[in-house]
Short mmCIF file of C-alpha atoms and ligand atoms in Angstrom, two decimals:
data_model
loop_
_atom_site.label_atom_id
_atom_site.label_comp_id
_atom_site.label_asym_id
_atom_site.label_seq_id
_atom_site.Cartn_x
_atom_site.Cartn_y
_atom_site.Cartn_z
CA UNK A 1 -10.21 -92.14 -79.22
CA UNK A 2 -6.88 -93.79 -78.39
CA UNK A 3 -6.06 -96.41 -75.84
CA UNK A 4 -3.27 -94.95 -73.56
CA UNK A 5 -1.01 -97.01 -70.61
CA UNK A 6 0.15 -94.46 -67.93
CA UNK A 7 2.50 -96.87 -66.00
CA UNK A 8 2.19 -94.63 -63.26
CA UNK A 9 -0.75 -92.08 -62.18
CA UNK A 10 1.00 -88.96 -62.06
CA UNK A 11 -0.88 -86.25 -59.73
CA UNK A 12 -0.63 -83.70 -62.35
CA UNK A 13 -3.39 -81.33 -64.28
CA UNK A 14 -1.98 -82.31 -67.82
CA UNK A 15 -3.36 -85.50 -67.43
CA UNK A 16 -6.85 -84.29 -67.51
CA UNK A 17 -6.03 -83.14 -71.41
CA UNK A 18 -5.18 -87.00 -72.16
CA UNK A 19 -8.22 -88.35 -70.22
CA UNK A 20 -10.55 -85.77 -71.78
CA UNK A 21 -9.60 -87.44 -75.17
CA UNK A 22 -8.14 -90.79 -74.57
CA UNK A 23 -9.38 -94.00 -72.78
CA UNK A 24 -6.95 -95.43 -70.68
CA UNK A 25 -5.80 -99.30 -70.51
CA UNK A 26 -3.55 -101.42 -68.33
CA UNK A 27 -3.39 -104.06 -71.17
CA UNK A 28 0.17 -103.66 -73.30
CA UNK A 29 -1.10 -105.30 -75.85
CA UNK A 30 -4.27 -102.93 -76.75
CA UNK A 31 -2.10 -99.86 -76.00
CA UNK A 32 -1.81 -97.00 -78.99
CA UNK A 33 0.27 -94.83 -76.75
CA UNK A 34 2.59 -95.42 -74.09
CA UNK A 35 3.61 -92.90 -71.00
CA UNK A 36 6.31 -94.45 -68.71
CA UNK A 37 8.79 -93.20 -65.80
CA UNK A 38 12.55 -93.83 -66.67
CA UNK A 39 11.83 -96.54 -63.78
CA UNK A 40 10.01 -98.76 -66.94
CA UNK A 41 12.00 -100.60 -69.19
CA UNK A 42 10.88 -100.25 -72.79
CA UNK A 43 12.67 -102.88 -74.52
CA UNK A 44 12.17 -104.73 -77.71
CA UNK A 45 10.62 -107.58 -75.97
CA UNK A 46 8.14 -105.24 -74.62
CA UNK A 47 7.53 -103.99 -77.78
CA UNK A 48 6.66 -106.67 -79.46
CA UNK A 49 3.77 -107.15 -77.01
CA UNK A 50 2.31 -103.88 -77.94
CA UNK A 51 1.69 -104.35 -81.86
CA UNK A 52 -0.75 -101.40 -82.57
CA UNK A 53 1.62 -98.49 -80.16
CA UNK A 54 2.56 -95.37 -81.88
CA UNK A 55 4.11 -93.65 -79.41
CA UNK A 56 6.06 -94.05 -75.92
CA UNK A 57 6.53 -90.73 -74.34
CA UNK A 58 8.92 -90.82 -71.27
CA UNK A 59 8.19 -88.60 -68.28
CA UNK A 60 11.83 -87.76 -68.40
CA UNK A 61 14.84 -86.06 -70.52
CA UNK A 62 17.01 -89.13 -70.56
CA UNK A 63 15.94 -92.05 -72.49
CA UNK A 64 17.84 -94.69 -71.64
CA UNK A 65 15.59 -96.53 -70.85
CA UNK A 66 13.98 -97.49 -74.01
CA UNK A 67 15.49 -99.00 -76.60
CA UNK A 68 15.32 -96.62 -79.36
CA UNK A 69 16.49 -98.96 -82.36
CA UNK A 70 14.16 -101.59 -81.69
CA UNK A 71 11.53 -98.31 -81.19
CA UNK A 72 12.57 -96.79 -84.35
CA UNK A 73 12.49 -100.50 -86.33
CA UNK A 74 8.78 -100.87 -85.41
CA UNK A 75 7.69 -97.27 -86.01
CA UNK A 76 7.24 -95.85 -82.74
CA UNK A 77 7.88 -92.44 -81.87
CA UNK A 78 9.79 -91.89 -78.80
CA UNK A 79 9.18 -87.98 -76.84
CA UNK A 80 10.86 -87.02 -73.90
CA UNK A 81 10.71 -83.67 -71.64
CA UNK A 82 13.43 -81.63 -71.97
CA UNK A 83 14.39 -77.81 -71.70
CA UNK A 84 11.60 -78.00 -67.99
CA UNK A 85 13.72 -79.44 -65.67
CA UNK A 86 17.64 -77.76 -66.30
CA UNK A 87 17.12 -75.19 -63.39
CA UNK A 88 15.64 -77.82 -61.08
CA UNK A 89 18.23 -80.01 -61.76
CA UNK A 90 21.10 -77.65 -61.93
CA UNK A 91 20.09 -76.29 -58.90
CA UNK A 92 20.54 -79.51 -57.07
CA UNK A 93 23.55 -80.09 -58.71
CA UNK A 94 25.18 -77.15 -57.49
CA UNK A 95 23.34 -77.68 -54.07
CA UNK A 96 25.23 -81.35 -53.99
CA UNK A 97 28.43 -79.21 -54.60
CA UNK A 98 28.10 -77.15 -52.13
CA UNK A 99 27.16 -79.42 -49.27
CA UNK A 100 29.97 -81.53 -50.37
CA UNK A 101 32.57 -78.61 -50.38
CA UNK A 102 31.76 -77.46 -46.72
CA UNK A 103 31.23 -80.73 -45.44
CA UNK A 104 27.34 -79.93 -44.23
CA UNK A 105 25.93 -83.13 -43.59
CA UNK A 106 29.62 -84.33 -40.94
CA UNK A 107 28.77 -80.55 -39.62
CA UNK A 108 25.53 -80.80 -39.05
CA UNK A 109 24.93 -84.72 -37.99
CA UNK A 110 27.79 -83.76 -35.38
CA UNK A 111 26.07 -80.67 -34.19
CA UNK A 112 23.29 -82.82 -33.37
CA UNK A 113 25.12 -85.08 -31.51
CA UNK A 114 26.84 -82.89 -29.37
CA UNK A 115 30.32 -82.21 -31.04
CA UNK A 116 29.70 -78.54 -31.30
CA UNK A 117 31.31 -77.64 -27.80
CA UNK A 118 32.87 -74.46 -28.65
CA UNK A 119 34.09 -72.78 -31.81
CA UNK A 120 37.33 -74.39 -33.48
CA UNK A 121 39.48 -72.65 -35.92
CA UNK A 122 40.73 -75.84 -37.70
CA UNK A 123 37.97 -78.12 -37.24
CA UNK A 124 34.90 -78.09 -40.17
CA UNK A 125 37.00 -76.91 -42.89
CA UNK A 126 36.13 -77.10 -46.57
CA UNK A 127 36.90 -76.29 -50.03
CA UNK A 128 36.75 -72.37 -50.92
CA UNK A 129 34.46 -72.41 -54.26
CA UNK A 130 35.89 -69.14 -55.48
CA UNK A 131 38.35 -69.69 -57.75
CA UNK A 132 38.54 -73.83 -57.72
CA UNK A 133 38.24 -75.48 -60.98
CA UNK A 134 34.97 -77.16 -61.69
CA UNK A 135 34.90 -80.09 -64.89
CA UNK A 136 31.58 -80.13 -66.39
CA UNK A 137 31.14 -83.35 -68.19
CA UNK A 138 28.57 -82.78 -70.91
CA UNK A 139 28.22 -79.89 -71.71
CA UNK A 140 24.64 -79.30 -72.44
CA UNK A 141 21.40 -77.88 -71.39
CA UNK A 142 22.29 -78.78 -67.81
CA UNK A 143 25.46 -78.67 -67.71
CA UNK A 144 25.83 -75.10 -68.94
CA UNK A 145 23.27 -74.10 -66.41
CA UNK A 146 25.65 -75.54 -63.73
CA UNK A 147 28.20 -73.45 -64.96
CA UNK A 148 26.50 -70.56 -64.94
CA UNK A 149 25.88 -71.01 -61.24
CA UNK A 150 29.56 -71.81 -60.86
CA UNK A 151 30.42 -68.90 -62.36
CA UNK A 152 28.65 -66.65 -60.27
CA UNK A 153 30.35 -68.28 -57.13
CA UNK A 154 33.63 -67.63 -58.64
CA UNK A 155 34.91 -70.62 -60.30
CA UNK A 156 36.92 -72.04 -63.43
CA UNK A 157 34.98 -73.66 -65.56
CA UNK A 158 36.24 -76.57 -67.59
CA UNK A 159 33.76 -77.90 -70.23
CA UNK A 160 34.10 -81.41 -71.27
CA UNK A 161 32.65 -82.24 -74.35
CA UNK A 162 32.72 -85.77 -76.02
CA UNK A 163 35.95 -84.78 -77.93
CA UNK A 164 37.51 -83.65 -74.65
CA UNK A 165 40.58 -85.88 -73.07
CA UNK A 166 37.88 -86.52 -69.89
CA UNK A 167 41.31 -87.87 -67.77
CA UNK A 168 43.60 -84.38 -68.28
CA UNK A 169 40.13 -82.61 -66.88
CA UNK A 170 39.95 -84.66 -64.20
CA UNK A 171 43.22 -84.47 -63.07
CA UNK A 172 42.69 -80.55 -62.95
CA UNK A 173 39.42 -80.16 -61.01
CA UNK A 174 38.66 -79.73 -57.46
CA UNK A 175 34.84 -81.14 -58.43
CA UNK A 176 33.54 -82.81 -61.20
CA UNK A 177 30.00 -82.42 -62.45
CA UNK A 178 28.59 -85.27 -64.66
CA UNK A 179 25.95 -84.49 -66.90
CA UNK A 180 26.11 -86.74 -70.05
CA UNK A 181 23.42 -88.86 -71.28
CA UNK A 182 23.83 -92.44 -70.45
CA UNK A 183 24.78 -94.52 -74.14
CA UNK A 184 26.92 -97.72 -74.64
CA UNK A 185 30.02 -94.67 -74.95
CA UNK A 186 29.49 -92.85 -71.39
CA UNK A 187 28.47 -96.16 -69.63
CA UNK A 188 31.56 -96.63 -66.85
CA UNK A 189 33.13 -93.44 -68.32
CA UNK A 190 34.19 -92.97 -64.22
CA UNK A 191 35.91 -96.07 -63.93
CA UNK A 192 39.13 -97.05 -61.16
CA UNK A 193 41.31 -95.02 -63.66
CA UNK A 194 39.21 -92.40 -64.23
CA UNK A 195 38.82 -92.22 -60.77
CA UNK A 196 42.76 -92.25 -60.13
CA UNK A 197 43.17 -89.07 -62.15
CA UNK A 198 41.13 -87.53 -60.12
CA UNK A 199 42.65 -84.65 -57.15
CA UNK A 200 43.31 -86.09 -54.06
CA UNK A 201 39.86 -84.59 -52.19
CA UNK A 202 38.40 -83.44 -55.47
CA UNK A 203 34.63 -84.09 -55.24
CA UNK A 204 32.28 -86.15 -57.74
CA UNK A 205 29.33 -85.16 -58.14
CA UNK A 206 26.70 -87.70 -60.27
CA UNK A 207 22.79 -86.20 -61.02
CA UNK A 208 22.77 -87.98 -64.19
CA UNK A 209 22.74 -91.46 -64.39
CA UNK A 210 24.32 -93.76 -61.76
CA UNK A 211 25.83 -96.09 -64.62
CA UNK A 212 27.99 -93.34 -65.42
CA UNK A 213 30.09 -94.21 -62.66
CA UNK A 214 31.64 -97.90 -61.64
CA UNK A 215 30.08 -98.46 -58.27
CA UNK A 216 32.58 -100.84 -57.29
CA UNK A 217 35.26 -98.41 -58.04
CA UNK A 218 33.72 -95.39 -56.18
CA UNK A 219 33.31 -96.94 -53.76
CA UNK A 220 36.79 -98.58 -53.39
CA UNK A 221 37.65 -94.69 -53.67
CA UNK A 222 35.94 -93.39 -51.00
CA UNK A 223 37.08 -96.27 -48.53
CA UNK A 224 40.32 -95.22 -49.12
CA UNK A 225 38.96 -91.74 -48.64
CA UNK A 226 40.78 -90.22 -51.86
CA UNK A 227 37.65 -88.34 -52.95
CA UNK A 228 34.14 -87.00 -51.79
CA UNK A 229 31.04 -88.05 -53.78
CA UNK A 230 27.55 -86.34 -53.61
CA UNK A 231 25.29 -88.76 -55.89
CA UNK A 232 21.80 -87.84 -56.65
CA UNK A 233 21.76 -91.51 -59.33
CA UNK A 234 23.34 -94.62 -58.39
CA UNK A 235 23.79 -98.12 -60.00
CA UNK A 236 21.58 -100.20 -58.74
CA UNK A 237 19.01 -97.91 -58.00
CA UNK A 238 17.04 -97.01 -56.04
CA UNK A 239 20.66 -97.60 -53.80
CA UNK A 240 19.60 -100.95 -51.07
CA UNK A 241 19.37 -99.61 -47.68
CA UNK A 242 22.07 -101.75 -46.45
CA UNK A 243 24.44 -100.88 -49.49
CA UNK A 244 27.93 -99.80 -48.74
CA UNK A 245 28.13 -96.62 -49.89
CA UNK A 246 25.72 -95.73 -47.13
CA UNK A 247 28.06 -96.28 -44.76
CA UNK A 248 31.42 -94.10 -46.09
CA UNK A 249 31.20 -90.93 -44.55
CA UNK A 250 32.72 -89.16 -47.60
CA UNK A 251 29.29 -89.78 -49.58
CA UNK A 252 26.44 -87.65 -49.31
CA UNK A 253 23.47 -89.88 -51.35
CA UNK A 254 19.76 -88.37 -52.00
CA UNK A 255 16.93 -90.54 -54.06
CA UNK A 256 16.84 -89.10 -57.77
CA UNK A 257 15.65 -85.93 -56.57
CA UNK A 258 17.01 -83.77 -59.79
CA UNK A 259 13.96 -82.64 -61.10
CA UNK A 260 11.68 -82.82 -58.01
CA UNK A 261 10.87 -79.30 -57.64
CA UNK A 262 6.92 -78.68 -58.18
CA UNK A 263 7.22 -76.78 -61.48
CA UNK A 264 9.60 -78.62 -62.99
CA UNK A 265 7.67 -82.07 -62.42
CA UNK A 266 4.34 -80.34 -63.27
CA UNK A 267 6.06 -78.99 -67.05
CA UNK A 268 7.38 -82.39 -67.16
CA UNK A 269 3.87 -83.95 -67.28
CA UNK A 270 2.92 -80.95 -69.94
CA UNK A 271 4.98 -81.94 -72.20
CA UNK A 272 4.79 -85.78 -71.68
CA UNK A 273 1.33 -85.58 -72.74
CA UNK A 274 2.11 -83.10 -75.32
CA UNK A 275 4.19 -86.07 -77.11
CA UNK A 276 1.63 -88.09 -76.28
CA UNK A 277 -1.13 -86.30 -77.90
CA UNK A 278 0.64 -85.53 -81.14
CA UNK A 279 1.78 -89.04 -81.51
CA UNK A 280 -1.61 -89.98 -81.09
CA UNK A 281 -2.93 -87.76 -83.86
CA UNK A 282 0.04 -89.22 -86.66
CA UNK A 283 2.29 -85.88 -86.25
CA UNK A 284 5.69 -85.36 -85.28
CA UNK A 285 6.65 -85.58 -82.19
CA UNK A 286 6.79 -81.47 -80.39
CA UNK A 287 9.94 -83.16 -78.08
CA UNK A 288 11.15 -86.23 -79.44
CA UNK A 289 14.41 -88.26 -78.23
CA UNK A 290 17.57 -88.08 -79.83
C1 DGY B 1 15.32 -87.20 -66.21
O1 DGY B 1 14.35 -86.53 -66.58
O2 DGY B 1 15.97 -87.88 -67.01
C2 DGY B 1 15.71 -87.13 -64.77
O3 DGY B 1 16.64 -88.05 -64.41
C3 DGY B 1 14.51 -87.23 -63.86
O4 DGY B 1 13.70 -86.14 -64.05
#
């Protein structure tokens, strides 16, 4: 029997499999195995308190929130939970992009506030999805499910890989998906110029990470209302309440809400403690991070 820090109780039935064979701890520094939320920050200071762990297994496909050199260094296997949550996620992305598109949350906070008098033939208009050009930045597991969605509304797909020239795709799409892994290469990659090459009234749309994007700039782009932005990640975040991007009618922000879809946060806890288990028992890792 292992001792096992879960940073956060997680209301899920895979849980019982670690508790049925693991103790669990709230001390660091007795802890064999580690599950965290991409909310904890496994760093090598952290590590270093936590001499006998084996294994840190995030509740979440993006790691970047552990340092993985100063994980690999001292021996400790790193899982994370991919493959469960690309519909889920997908599915909001292309959600964002259509909200943004037809301008649903302008329509519908002025429906509620008494704007809709009569039926106007110029007045709600948005972006036609069939046949406008969508850029999907990273091109992977969730990004190609985006796509695939896109496709069947009748768009152009442009993938952009890590090779691709990111600013002659932006300068071509009416929306922009990002869906690259944060890393020191893709941190700011939508920066003021990035965000110049952009369409006038192209929309961004961010269910990544929030560091992908230069807050400062977006923002400075919305105020001068050159783009839309729906944003499921932010940087800071969780986004202040009194933050100004709350404010600019051209963004439509939800909290992080990628993956939140029952079954995709349930198979996320599967195969957190599937890591978990196998670290635990000295074998290799069913999901480990790249
Ligand atoms: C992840 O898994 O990395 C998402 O951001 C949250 O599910």
């Amino acid at each position: 029997m292992a001792r096992v820090l879960v940073t956060q109780p997680l209301p899920f039935p895979a849980l019982d499999r670690l508790r049925t064979r693991h103790e669990l701890t709230d001390d660091v520094a007795q802890a064999e195995g580690i599950l965290c939320l991409l909310t904890d920050r496994i760093d090598a200071a952290l590590l270093d308190r936590a001499p006998l762990l084996q294994v840190v297994s995030n509740y979440a496909v993006g790691a970047d929130n552990i340092d993985l050199d100063a994980a690999r260094a001292r021996g400790v296997a790193v899982g994370v939970t991919p493959g469960v949550l690309t519909d889920a996620t997908a599915d909001l992305a292309f959600a964002l992009i259509l909200a943004a598109a037809r301008g649903l949350p302008q329509a519908a906070a002025d429906a509620r506030n008494g704007e809709w008098r009569t039926w106007e033939p110029a007045r709600w208009l948005g972006l036609e999805l069939n046949g406008a050009t969508l850029a999907v930045v990273g091109f992977g597991r969730i990004g190609q499910a985006v796509a695939r969605r896109a496709t069947a509304f009748g768009m152009e797909i442009l993938p952009v890989h890590r090779d691709t020239p990111l600013r002659d795709a932006l300068a071509q799409a009416d929306v922009v998906s990002l869906h690259a892994p944060l890393t020191s290469k893709t941190r700011h990659m939508i920066d003021a110029e990035a965000l110049d090459a952009m369409k006038p009234k192209a929309i961004l749309v961010n269910t990544a990470r929030g560091a992908l994007v230069e807050t400062n700039a977006l923002a400075a782009a919305l105020r001068e209302e050159r783009i839309f932005a729906a944003l499921d990640v932010t940087d800071p975040e969780p986004l202040p309440p009194d933050h100004p991007l709350y404010t600019l009618p051209n963004a439509l922000i939800v909290p992080h809400i990628g993956s939140a879809t029952h079954t995709a946060r349930e198979r996320m806890a599967d195969l957190a403690v599937d890591n978990l288990l196998a670290g635990l028992d000295g074998r290799p890792l069913p999901h480990p991070a790249s």
